[in-house]
Tab-separated table of C-alpha atoms in Angstrom:
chain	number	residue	atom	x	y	z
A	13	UNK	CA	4.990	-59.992	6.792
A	14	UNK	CA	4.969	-57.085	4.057
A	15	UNK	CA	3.838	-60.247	1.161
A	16	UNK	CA	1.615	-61.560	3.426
A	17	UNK	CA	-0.674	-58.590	4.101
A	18	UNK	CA	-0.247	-57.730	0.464
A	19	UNK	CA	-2.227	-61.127	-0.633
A	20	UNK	CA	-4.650	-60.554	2.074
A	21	UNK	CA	-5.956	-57.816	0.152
A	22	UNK	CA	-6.653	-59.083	-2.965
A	23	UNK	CA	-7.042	-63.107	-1.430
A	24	UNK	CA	-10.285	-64.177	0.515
A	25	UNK	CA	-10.435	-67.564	2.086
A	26	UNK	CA	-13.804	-68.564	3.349
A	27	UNK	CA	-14.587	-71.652	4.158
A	28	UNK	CA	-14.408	-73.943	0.343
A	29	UNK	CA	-14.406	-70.989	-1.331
A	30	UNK	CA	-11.399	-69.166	-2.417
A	31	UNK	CA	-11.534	-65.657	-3.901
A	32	UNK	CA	-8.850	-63.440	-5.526
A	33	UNK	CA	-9.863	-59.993	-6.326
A	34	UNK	CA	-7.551	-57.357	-8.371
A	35	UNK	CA	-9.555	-54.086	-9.468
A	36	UNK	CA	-12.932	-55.537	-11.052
A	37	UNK	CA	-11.210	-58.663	-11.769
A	38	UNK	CA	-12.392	-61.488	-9.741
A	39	UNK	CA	-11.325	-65.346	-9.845
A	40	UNK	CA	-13.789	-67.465	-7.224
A	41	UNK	CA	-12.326	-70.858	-6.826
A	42	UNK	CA	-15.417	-73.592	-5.154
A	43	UNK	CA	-15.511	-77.014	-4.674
A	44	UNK	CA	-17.548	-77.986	-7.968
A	45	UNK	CA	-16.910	-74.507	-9.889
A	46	UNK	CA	-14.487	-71.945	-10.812
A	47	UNK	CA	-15.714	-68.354	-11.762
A	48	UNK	CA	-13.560	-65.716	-13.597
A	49	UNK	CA	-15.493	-62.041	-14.275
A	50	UNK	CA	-13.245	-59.631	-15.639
A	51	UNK	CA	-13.885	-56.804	-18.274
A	52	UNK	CA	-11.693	-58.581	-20.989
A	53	UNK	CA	-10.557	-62.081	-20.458
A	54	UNK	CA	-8.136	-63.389	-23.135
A	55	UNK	CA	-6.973	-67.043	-23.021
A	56	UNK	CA	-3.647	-68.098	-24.984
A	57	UNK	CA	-2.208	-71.562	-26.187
A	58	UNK	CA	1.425	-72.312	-27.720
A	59	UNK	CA	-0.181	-75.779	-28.531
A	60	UNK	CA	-4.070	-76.727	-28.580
A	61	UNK	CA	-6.722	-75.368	-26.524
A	62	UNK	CA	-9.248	-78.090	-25.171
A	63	UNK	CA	-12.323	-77.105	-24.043
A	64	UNK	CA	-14.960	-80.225	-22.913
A	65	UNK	CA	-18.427	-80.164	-21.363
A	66	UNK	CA	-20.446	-83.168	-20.648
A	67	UNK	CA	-23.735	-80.566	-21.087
A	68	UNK	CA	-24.560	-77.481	-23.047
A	69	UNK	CA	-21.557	-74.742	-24.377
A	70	UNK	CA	-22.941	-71.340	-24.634
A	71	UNK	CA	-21.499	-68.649	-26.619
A	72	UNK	CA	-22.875	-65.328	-25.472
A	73	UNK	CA	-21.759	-61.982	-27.498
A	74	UNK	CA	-22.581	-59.238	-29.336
A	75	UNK	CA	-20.531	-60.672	-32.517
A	76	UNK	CA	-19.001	-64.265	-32.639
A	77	UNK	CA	-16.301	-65.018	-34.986
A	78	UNK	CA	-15.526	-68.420	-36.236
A	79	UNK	CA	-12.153	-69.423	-37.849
């Protein structure tokens, strides 16, 4: 009972939409999207990092740096 009430605080389940919330951090899970907002998000790879879009990829910053 203890674990449960513990992820209903920081879990929402409404309807198709799930939503995990941890301070400002917030992870919304829907049907044809997933939305992370956090105030640093870092994302980290032991092998190759794939990222595909059949439209547009925008890079939005105040400095981008390019390897």
């Amino acid at each position: 009972e203890a674990r449960v009430a513990e992820l209903e605080k920081v879990l929402d389940v409404s309807g198709s939409i799930v939503t995990m919330k941890v301070g400002n951090s917030v992870l919304r899970l829907k049907p044809t999207a997933i939305e992370l907002s956090a105030h640093e998000i870092t994302l980290t790879s032991s092998g190759a990092l794939k990222l595909k879009a059949s439209g547009a990829i925008v890079l939005k910053g105040q400095k981008i740096h390019e390897n």
